[in-house]
Amino acid sequence: MRNGLREWVDGHITITVRGKRFERLLNMAVRDGIRIWNIRRVGSEISRCDILIRDYFRLRPLLKETGCRSHVEQRDGLPFWLLRVRRRSGLAIGAFLFFIGLYMLSSFIWSVEVSGTKHIDPQRVIRAAEQIGIKEGAWKVKLKQPLLLQKELLSLLPETTWIGIEMKGTKVLLQVVEKEEPVQPLATGPRHLVAKKRAVIHKILPEVGQSQVTNNQMVEKGQVLISGIIGNDSRQQAVSARGKVQGEVWYVSNASVPLTQTHYRLTGEKQMQQYLLVGSYAIQIWPLNKQSFALSQSSEERFVPSYAGYTSPIGWKTVTQLETEPVSEQMSADEAAELAKRFAREDILQKAGKDAFIQDEKVLHVTSENGKVYVSIHFSVIEDIAAEQPLVGLTQTPANNGNP
């Protein structure tokens, strides 16, 4: 039975045998215990076979006795591989040093990432981690056990309830869970809620304080909507007025849209740039002469080998640049007017604030000149019109805490 591993370790060769008595040679070799395999005829008096190096020297007397001649065609196995390595010692030493360097690079921390923070500055977490040895360039072998590091980090950050430390190759992930503190209501002094702009009252819902207006009533800027003074003439109390007041406000918005719109499309030309990633550095490998398009959009793909939680510090990055070109599109006047209306609505709602909505709109005029369409629109918007106005010189009653 053949043993491929043993044949490779001992070394074997492929020989070509010339002679008329090749069968006689095979019989004599088998009798003397010489291993020969892969026997094949390549000519009328030419055969080829494989034989171990040590058996080849035992075959020589048999070749002489049978009148055959041999020629070595191919050499394979560990002895020949070592010989080639010896001849190319520089390459072998370079490969050895490369793997040693790769191992050394993977033994250090190259990046620290923080996640889960809401109120704590991530840089503060990184600085605290540096105090216990978790930092870029630190040798992982010298770090303490993760549970000890976690305990020390919690003592440096008392605002946290738990900090997870996970090492993924050359990266350290710090998962922070902050303490849940009860939300304290903001202490407010006595105040009115007044109108911040001229409007018609659409809806008023007082929570604390006394309503001073009714629905469908016209109010001016600064007029009191919900009073912070409650009670009667003989007994009054100053509170912090609260509530929701919606009013109908009017706007006139002017918008313009050019009839010629410019878009960008792909030309089909692209360029791929290859980078070697070493830690946080990227070294461009190809092409040597970087050529950029006048207009382009780019995308990036990274490949960093990882296995069983180990991430290699060596990786590969491919940046693809796709060339684009401007394309002009001519719009009709009606299309441009509709686009201008949409822009005007978006602008008005942004000015009106949260929860505002357009109740009615009316186009005042539409004109087209100098390659643009101009639109003027009157909007009726329902929005929050209440603003705070402190009551100067009055103090809030502590017993009621701002409640009537």
PDB file of N, CA and C in Angstrom, residues 254-327:
ATOM      1  N   ASN A 254     -42.916  83.029  -1.486  1.00  0.00           N
ATOM      2  CA  ASN A 254     -42.492  83.201  -2.875  1.00  0.00           C
ATOM      3  C   ASN A 254     -41.399  82.175  -3.178  1.00  0.00           C
ATOM      4  N   ALA A 255     -41.565  81.434  -4.256  1.00  0.00           N
ATOM      5  CA  ALA A 255     -40.589  80.415  -4.650  1.00  0.00           C
ATOM      6  C   ALA A 255     -40.344  80.507  -6.143  1.00  0.00           C
ATOM      7  N   SER A 256     -39.129  80.115  -6.558  1.00  0.00           N
ATOM      8  CA  SER A 256     -38.779  80.127  -7.982  1.00  0.00           C
ATOM      9  C   SER A 256     -38.047  78.840  -8.319  1.00  0.00           C
ATOM     10  N   VAL A 257     -38.294  78.351  -9.537  1.00  0.00           N
ATOM     11  CA  VAL A 257     -37.668  77.120 -10.017  1.00  0.00           C
ATOM     12  C   VAL A 257     -37.196  77.350 -11.446  1.00  0.00           C
ATOM     13  N   PRO A 258     -35.928  77.070 -11.777  1.00  0.00           N
ATOM     14  CA  PRO A 258     -35.468  77.207 -13.172  1.00  0.00           C
ATOM     15  C   PRO A 258     -36.099  76.141 -14.052  1.00  0.00           C
ATOM     16  N   LEU A 259     -36.392  76.532 -15.303  1.00  0.00           N
ATOM     17  CA  LEU A 259     -36.984  75.584 -16.239  1.00  0.00           C
ATOM     18  C   LEU A 259     -35.993  74.515 -16.683  1.00  0.00           C
ATOM     19  N   THR A 260     -34.716  74.820 -16.605  1.00  0.00           N
ATOM     20  CA  THR A 260     -33.685  73.848 -16.985  1.00  0.00           C
ATOM     21  C   THR A 260     -33.099  73.237 -15.713  1.00  0.00           C
ATOM     22  N   GLN A 261     -33.312  71.947 -15.512  1.00  0.00           N
ATOM     23  CA  GLN A 261     -32.819  71.226 -14.343  1.00  0.00           C
ATOM     24  C   GLN A 261     -31.595  70.393 -14.739  1.00  0.00           C
ATOM     25  N   THR A 262     -30.598  70.388 -13.872  1.00  0.00           N
ATOM     26  CA  THR A 262     -29.364  69.643 -14.132  1.00  0.00           C
ATOM     27  C   THR A 262     -29.307  68.414 -13.235  1.00  0.00           C
ATOM     28  N   HIS A 263     -29.152  67.247 -13.851  1.00  0.00           N
ATOM     29  CA  HIS A 263     -28.982  65.988 -13.128  1.00  0.00           C
ATOM     30  C   HIS A 263     -27.646  65.379 -13.524  1.00  0.00           C
ATOM     31  N   TYR A 264     -27.246  64.375 -12.788  1.00  0.00           N
ATOM     32  CA  TYR A 264     -25.976  63.700 -13.073  1.00  0.00           C
ATOM     33  C   TYR A 264     -26.242  62.222 -13.321  1.00  0.00           C
ATOM     34  N   ARG A 265     -25.616  61.692 -14.384  1.00  0.00           N
ATOM     35  CA  ARG A 265     -25.775  60.286 -14.724  1.00  0.00           C
ATOM     36  C   ARG A 265     -24.417  59.643 -14.915  1.00  0.00           C
ATOM     37  N   LEU A 266     -24.377  58.303 -14.810  1.00  0.00           N
ATOM     38  CA  LEU A 266     -23.135  57.554 -14.970  1.00  0.00           C
ATOM     39  C   LEU A 266     -22.790  57.431 -16.450  1.00  0.00           C
ATOM     40  N   THR A 267     -21.488  57.580 -16.754  1.00  0.00           N
ATOM     41  CA  THR A 267     -21.025  57.443 -18.138  1.00  0.00           C
ATOM     42  C   THR A 267     -20.638  56.011 -18.479  1.00  0.00           C
ATOM     43  N   GLY A 268     -20.451  55.162 -17.482  1.00  0.00           N
ATOM     44  CA  GLY A 268     -19.998  53.791 -17.709  1.00  0.00           C
ATOM     45  C   GLY A 268     -18.515  53.610 -17.482  1.00  0.00           C
ATOM     46  N   GLU A 269     -17.775  54.723 -17.393  1.00  0.00           N
ATOM     47  CA  GLU A 269     -16.341  54.634 -17.115  1.00  0.00           C
ATOM     48  C   GLU A 269     -16.127  54.495 -15.614  1.00  0.00           C
ATOM     49  N   LYS A 270     -15.187  53.649 -15.250  1.00  0.00           N
ATOM     50  CA  LYS A 270     -14.886  53.481 -13.835  1.00  0.00           C
ATOM     51  C   LYS A 270     -13.403  53.189 -13.634  1.00  0.00           C
ATOM     52  N   GLN A 271     -12.948  53.408 -12.425  1.00  0.00           N
ATOM     53  CA  GLN A 271     -11.567  53.138 -12.053  1.00  0.00           C
ATOM     54  C   GLN A 271     -11.554  52.516 -10.666  1.00  0.00           C
ATOM     55  N   MET A 272     -10.801  51.424 -10.531  1.00  0.00           N
ATOM     56  CA  MET A 272     -10.706  50.727  -9.249  1.00  0.00           C
ATOM     57  C   MET A 272      -9.310  50.945  -8.682  1.00  0.00           C
ATOM     58  N   GLN A 273      -9.259  51.339  -7.423  1.00  0.00           N
ATOM     59  CA  GLN A 273      -7.998  51.579  -6.726  1.00  0.00           C
ATOM     60  C   GLN A 273      -7.872  50.565  -5.600  1.00  0.00           C
ATOM     61  N   GLN A 274      -6.737  49.888  -5.550  1.00  0.00           N
ATOM     62  CA  GLN A 274      -6.488  48.838  -4.570  1.00  0.00           C
ATOM     63  C   GLN A 274      -5.539  49.361  -3.493  1.00  0.00           C
ATOM     64  N   TYR A 275      -5.893  49.116  -2.221  1.00  0.00           N
ATOM     65  CA  TYR A 275      -5.099  49.576  -1.093  1.00  0.00           C
ATOM     66  C   TYR A 275      -4.798  48.399  -0.164  1.00  0.00           C
ATOM     67  N   LEU A 276      -3.590  48.378   0.373  1.00  0.00           N
ATOM     68  CA  LEU A 276      -3.216  47.426   1.418  1.00  0.00           C
ATOM     69  C   LEU A 276      -3.439  48.092   2.764  1.00  0.00           C
ATOM     70  N   LEU A 277      -4.237  47.466   3.629  1.00  0.00           N
ATOM     71  CA  LEU A 277      -4.529  48.011   4.952  1.00  0.00           C
ATOM     72  C   LEU A 277      -3.594  47.397   5.979  1.00  0.00           C
ATOM     73  N   VAL A 278      -2.876  48.245   6.688  1.00  0.00           N
ATOM     74  CA  VAL A 278      -1.997  47.808   7.776  1.00  0.00           C
ATOM     75  C   VAL A 278      -2.384  48.627   9.001  1.00  0.00           C
ATOM     76  N   GLY A 279      -3.147  48.009   9.893  1.00  0.00           N
ATOM     77  CA  GLY A 279      -3.651  48.751  11.048  1.00  0.00           C
ATOM     78  C   GLY A 279      -4.602  49.831  10.571  1.00  0.00           C
ATOM     79  N   SER A 280      -4.319  51.088  10.939  1.00  0.00           N
ATOM     80  CA  SER A 280      -5.164  52.205  10.533  1.00  0.00           C
ATOM     81  C   SER A 280      -4.636  52.913   9.287  1.00  0.00           C
ATOM     82  N   TYR A 281      -3.596  52.343   8.647  1.00  0.00           N
ATOM     83  CA  TYR A 281      -2.998  52.955   7.477  1.00  0.00           C
ATOM     84  C   TYR A 281      -3.439  52.226   6.211  1.00  0.00           C
ATOM     85  N   ALA A 282      -3.573  52.995   5.112  1.00  0.00           N
ATOM     86  CA  ALA A 282      -3.932  52.445   3.807  1.00  0.00           C
ATOM     87  C   ALA A 282      -2.841  52.820   2.811  1.00  0.00           C
ATOM     88  N   ILE A 283      -2.262  51.824   2.162  1.00  0.00           N
ATOM     89  CA  ILE A 283      -1.177  52.035   1.210  1.00  0.00           C
ATOM     90  C   ILE A 283      -1.693  51.670  -0.177  1.00  0.00           C
ATOM     91  N   GLN A 284      -1.666  52.643  -1.109  1.00  0.00           N
ATOM     92  CA  GLN A 284      -2.172  52.373  -2.447  1.00  0.00           C
ATOM     93  C   GLN A 284      -1.202  51.457  -3.184  1.00  0.00           C
ATOM     94  N   ILE A 285      -1.746  50.359  -3.725  1.00  0.00           N
ATOM     95  CA  ILE A 285      -0.942  49.376  -4.444  1.00  0.00           C
ATOM     96  C   ILE A 285      -1.127  49.511  -5.953  1.00  0.00           C
ATOM     97  N   TRP A 286      -2.387  49.730  -6.376  1.00  0.00           N
ATOM     98  CA  TRP A 286      -2.670  49.800  -7.800  1.00  0.00           C
ATOM     99  C   TRP A 286      -3.876  50.708  -8.027  1.00  0.00           C
ATOM    100  N   PRO A 287      -3.873  51.535  -9.086  1.00  0.00           N
ATOM    101  CA  PRO A 287      -2.761  51.795 -10.001  1.00  0.00           C
ATOM    102  C   PRO A 287      -1.726  52.710  -9.365  1.00  0.00           C
ATOM    103  N   LEU A 288      -0.528  52.668  -9.911  1.00  0.00           N
ATOM    104  CA  LEU A 288       0.546  53.484  -9.338  1.00  0.00           C
ATOM    105  C   LEU A 288       0.277  54.963  -9.568  1.00  0.00           C
ATOM    106  N   ASN A 289      -0.245  55.306 -10.744  1.00  0.00           N
ATOM    107  CA  ASN A 289      -0.581  56.699 -11.050  1.00  0.00           C
ATOM    108  C   ASN A 289      -2.073  56.891 -10.863  1.00  0.00           C
ATOM    109  N   LYS A 290      -2.453  57.567  -9.807  1.00  0.00           N
ATOM    110  CA  LYS A 290      -3.857  57.771  -9.486  1.00  0.00           C
ATOM    111  C   LYS A 290      -4.461  58.806 -10.421  1.00  0.00           C
ATOM    112  N   GLN A 291      -5.521  58.437 -11.131  1.00  0.00           N
ATOM    113  CA  GLN A 291      -6.207  59.317 -12.067  1.00  0.00           C
ATOM    114  C   GLN A 291      -7.639  59.528 -11.604  1.00  0.00           C
ATOM    115  N   SER A 292      -7.996  60.779 -11.451  1.00  0.00           N
ATOM    116  CA  SER A 292      -9.336  61.084 -10.947  1.00  0.00           C
ATOM    117  C   SER A 292     -10.182  61.656 -12.073  1.00  0.00           C
ATOM    118  N   PHE A 293     -11.500  61.376 -12.007  1.00  0.00           N
ATOM    119  CA  PHE A 293     -12.434  61.941 -12.959  1.00  0.00           C
ATOM    120  C   PHE A 293     -12.820  63.350 -12.515  1.00  0.00           C
ATOM    121  N   ALA A 294     -13.257  64.156 -13.479  1.00  0.00           N
ATOM    122  CA  ALA A 294     -13.702  65.512 -13.144  1.00  0.00           C
ATOM    123  C   ALA A 294     -14.912  65.464 -12.216  1.00  0.00           C
ATOM    124  N   LEU A 295     -15.873  64.578 -12.523  1.00  0.00           N
ATOM    125  CA  LEU A 295     -17.052  64.365 -11.682  1.00  0.00           C
ATOM    126  C   LEU A 295     -17.214  62.870 -11.476  1.00  0.00           C
ATOM    127  N   SER A 296     -17.408  62.452 -10.268  1.00  0.00           N
ATOM    128  CA  SER A 296     -17.519  61.014 -10.005  1.00  0.00           C
ATOM    129  C   SER A 296     -18.215  60.781  -8.680  1.00  0.00           C
ATOM    130  N   GLN A 297     -18.658  59.543  -8.504  1.00  0.00           N
ATOM    131  CA  GLN A 297     -19.142  59.073  -7.217  1.00  0.00           C
ATOM    132  C   GLN A 297     -18.373  57.805  -6.875  1.00  0.00           C
ATOM    133  N   SER A 298     -18.064  57.623  -5.628  1.00  0.00           N
ATOM    134  CA  SER A 298     -17.187  56.526  -5.232  1.00  0.00           C
ATOM    135  C   SER A 298     -17.848  55.638  -4.191  1.00  0.00           C
ATOM    136  N   SER A 299     -17.421  54.387  -4.172  1.00  0.00           N
ATOM    137  CA  SER A 299     -17.852  53.420  -3.172  1.00  0.00           C
ATOM    138  C   SER A 299     -16.627  52.656  -2.695  1.00  0.00           C
ATOM    139  N   GLU A 300     -16.720  52.088  -1.492  1.00  0.00           N
ATOM    140  CA  GLU A 300     -15.564  51.445  -0.868  1.00  0.00           C
ATOM    141  C   GLU A 300     -15.950  50.077  -0.329  1.00  0.00           C
ATOM    142  N   GLU A 301     -15.074  49.110  -0.540  1.00  0.00           N
ATOM    143  CA  GLU A 301     -15.242  47.769   0.001  1.00  0.00           C
ATOM    144  C   GLU A 301     -13.971  47.385   0.741  1.00  0.00           C
ATOM    145  N   ARG A 302     -14.142  46.805   1.925  1.00  0.00           N
ATOM    146  CA  ARG A 302     -12.999  46.373   2.740  1.00  0.00           C
ATOM    147  C   ARG A 302     -13.071  44.876   2.989  1.00  0.00           C
ATOM    148  N   PHE A 303     -11.916  44.254   2.982  1.00  0.00           N
ATOM    149  CA  PHE A 303     -11.805  42.835   3.321  1.00  0.00           C
ATOM    150  C   PHE A 303     -10.707  42.685   4.366  1.00  0.00           C
ATOM    151  N   VAL A 304     -11.124  42.312   5.580  1.00  0.00           N
ATOM    152  CA  VAL A 304     -10.182  42.072   6.678  1.00  0.00           C
ATOM    153  C   VAL A 304     -10.441  40.656   7.193  1.00  0.00           C
ATOM    154  N   PRO A 305      -9.506  39.724   6.997  1.00  0.00           N
ATOM    155  CA  PRO A 305      -9.730  38.340   7.426  1.00  0.00           C
ATOM    156  C   PRO A 305      -9.957  38.249   8.930  1.00  0.00           C
ATOM    157  N   SER A 306     -10.896  37.412   9.324  1.00  0.00           N
ATOM    158  CA  SER A 306     -11.153  37.170  10.736  1.00  0.00           C
ATOM    159  C   SER A 306     -11.593  35.729  10.901  1.00  0.00           C
ATOM    160  N   TYR A 307     -11.231  35.171  12.051  1.00  0.00           N
ATOM    161  CA  TYR A 307     -11.596  33.784  12.332  1.00  0.00           C
ATOM    162  C   TYR A 307     -11.651  33.590  13.842  1.00  0.00           C
ATOM    163  N   ALA A 308     -12.773  33.056  14.315  1.00  0.00           N
ATOM    164  CA  ALA A 308     -12.961  32.703  15.732  1.00  0.00           C
ATOM    165  C   ALA A 308     -12.642  33.884  16.649  1.00  0.00           C
ATOM    166  N   GLY A 309     -13.120  35.079  16.265  1.00  0.00           N
ATOM    167  CA  GLY A 309     -12.910  36.248  17.105  1.00  0.00           C
ATOM    168  C   GLY A 309     -11.601  36.951  16.880  1.00  0.00           C
ATOM    169  N   TYR A 310     -10.723  36.388  16.049  1.00  0.00           N
ATOM    170  CA  TYR A 310      -9.430  37.008  15.769  1.00  0.00           C
ATOM    171  C   TYR A 310      -9.532  37.789  14.471  1.00  0.00           C
ATOM    172  N   THR A 311      -9.163  39.054  14.487  1.00  0.00           N
ATOM    173  CA  THR A 311      -9.194  39.904  13.307  1.00  0.00           C
ATOM    174  C   THR A 311      -7.775  40.261  12.918  1.00  0.00           C
ATOM    175  N   SER A 312      -7.438  40.000  11.678  1.00  0.00           N
ATOM    176  CA  SER A 312      -6.087  40.262  11.200  1.00  0.00           C
ATOM    177  C   SER A 312      -5.854  41.764  11.077  1.00  0.00           C
ATOM    178  N   PRO A 313      -4.659  42.263  11.424  1.00  0.00           N
ATOM    179  CA  PRO A 313      -4.345  43.686  11.225  1.00  0.00           C
ATOM    180  C   PRO A 313      -4.062  44.022   9.769  1.00  0.00           C
ATOM    181  N   ILE A 314      -3.922  42.995   8.936  1.00  0.00           N
ATOM    182  CA  ILE A 314      -3.660  43.183   7.516  1.00  0.00           C
ATOM    183  C   ILE A 314      -4.962  42.957   6.755  1.00  0.00           C
ATOM    184  N   GLY A 315      -5.296  43.873   5.860  1.00  0.00           N
ATOM    185  CA  GLY A 315      -6.517  43.738   5.080  1.00  0.00           C
ATOM    186  C   GLY A 315      -6.366  44.353   3.707  1.00  0.00           C
ATOM    187  N   TRP A 316      -7.481  44.478   3.022  1.00  0.00           N
ATOM    188  CA  TRP A 316      -7.479  44.968   1.646  1.00  0.00           C
ATOM    189  C   TRP A 316      -8.674  45.882   1.448  1.00  0.00           C
ATOM    190  N   LYS A 317      -8.474  46.970   0.719  1.00  0.00           N
ATOM    191  CA  LYS A 317      -9.546  47.921   0.450  1.00  0.00           C
ATOM    192  C   LYS A 317      -9.600  48.207  -1.043  1.00  0.00           C
ATOM    193  N   THR A 318     -10.808  48.198  -1.581  1.00  0.00           N
ATOM    194  CA  THR A 318     -11.023  48.516  -2.985  1.00  0.00           C
ATOM    195  C   THR A 318     -11.946  49.722  -3.075  1.00  0.00           C
ATOM    196  N   VAL A 319     -11.470  50.774  -3.728  1.00  0.00           N
ATOM    197  CA  VAL A 319     -12.253  51.989  -3.937  1.00  0.00           C
ATOM    198  C   VAL A 319     -12.616  52.048  -5.412  1.00  0.00           C
ATOM    199  N   THR A 320     -13.914  52.102  -5.692  1.00  0.00           N
ATOM    200  CA  THR A 320     -14.403  52.158  -7.068  1.00  0.00           C
ATOM    201  C   THR A 320     -14.945  53.551  -7.344  1.00  0.00           C
ATOM    202  N   GLN A 321     -14.393  54.210  -8.354  1.00  0.00           N
ATOM    203  CA  GLN A 321     -14.859  55.528  -8.770  1.00  0.00           C
ATOM    204  C   GLN A 321     -15.641  55.387 -10.074  1.00  0.00           C
ATOM    205  N   LEU A 322     -16.867  55.889 -10.086  1.00  0.00           N
ATOM    206  CA  LEU A 322     -17.722  55.850 -11.266  1.00  0.00           C
ATOM    207  C   LEU A 322     -17.854  57.269 -11.813  1.00  0.00           C
ATOM    208  N   GLU A 323     -17.486  57.458 -13.061  1.00  0.00           N
ATOM    209  CA  GLU A 323     -17.531  58.784 -13.670  1.00  0.00           C
ATOM    210  C   GLU A 323     -18.982  59.195 -13.920  1.00  0.00           C
ATOM    211  N   THR A 324     -19.289  60.447 -13.635  1.00  0.00           N
ATOM    212  CA  THR A 324     -20.614  61.000 -13.890  1.00  0.00           C
ATOM    213  C   THR A 324     -20.486  62.225 -14.785  1.00  0.00           C
ATOM    214  N   GLU A 325     -21.590  62.568 -15.433  1.00  0.00           N
ATOM    215  CA  GLU A 325     -21.615  63.751 -16.287  1.00  0.00           C
ATOM    216  C   GLU A 325     -22.945  64.472 -16.087  1.00  0.00           C
ATOM    217  N   PRO A 326     -22.923  65.798 -16.185  1.00  0.00           N
ATOM    218  CA  PRO A 326     -24.174  66.553 -16.010  1.00  0.00           C
ATOM    219  C   PRO A 326     -25.080  66.406 -17.224  1.00  0.00           C
ATOM    220  N   VAL A 327     -26.368  66.300 -16.963  1.00  0.00           N
ATOM    221  CA  VAL A 327     -27.378  66.201 -18.021  1.00  0.00           C
ATOM    222  C   VAL A 327     -28.461  67.237 -17.736  1.00  0.00           C
TER     223      VAL A 327
END
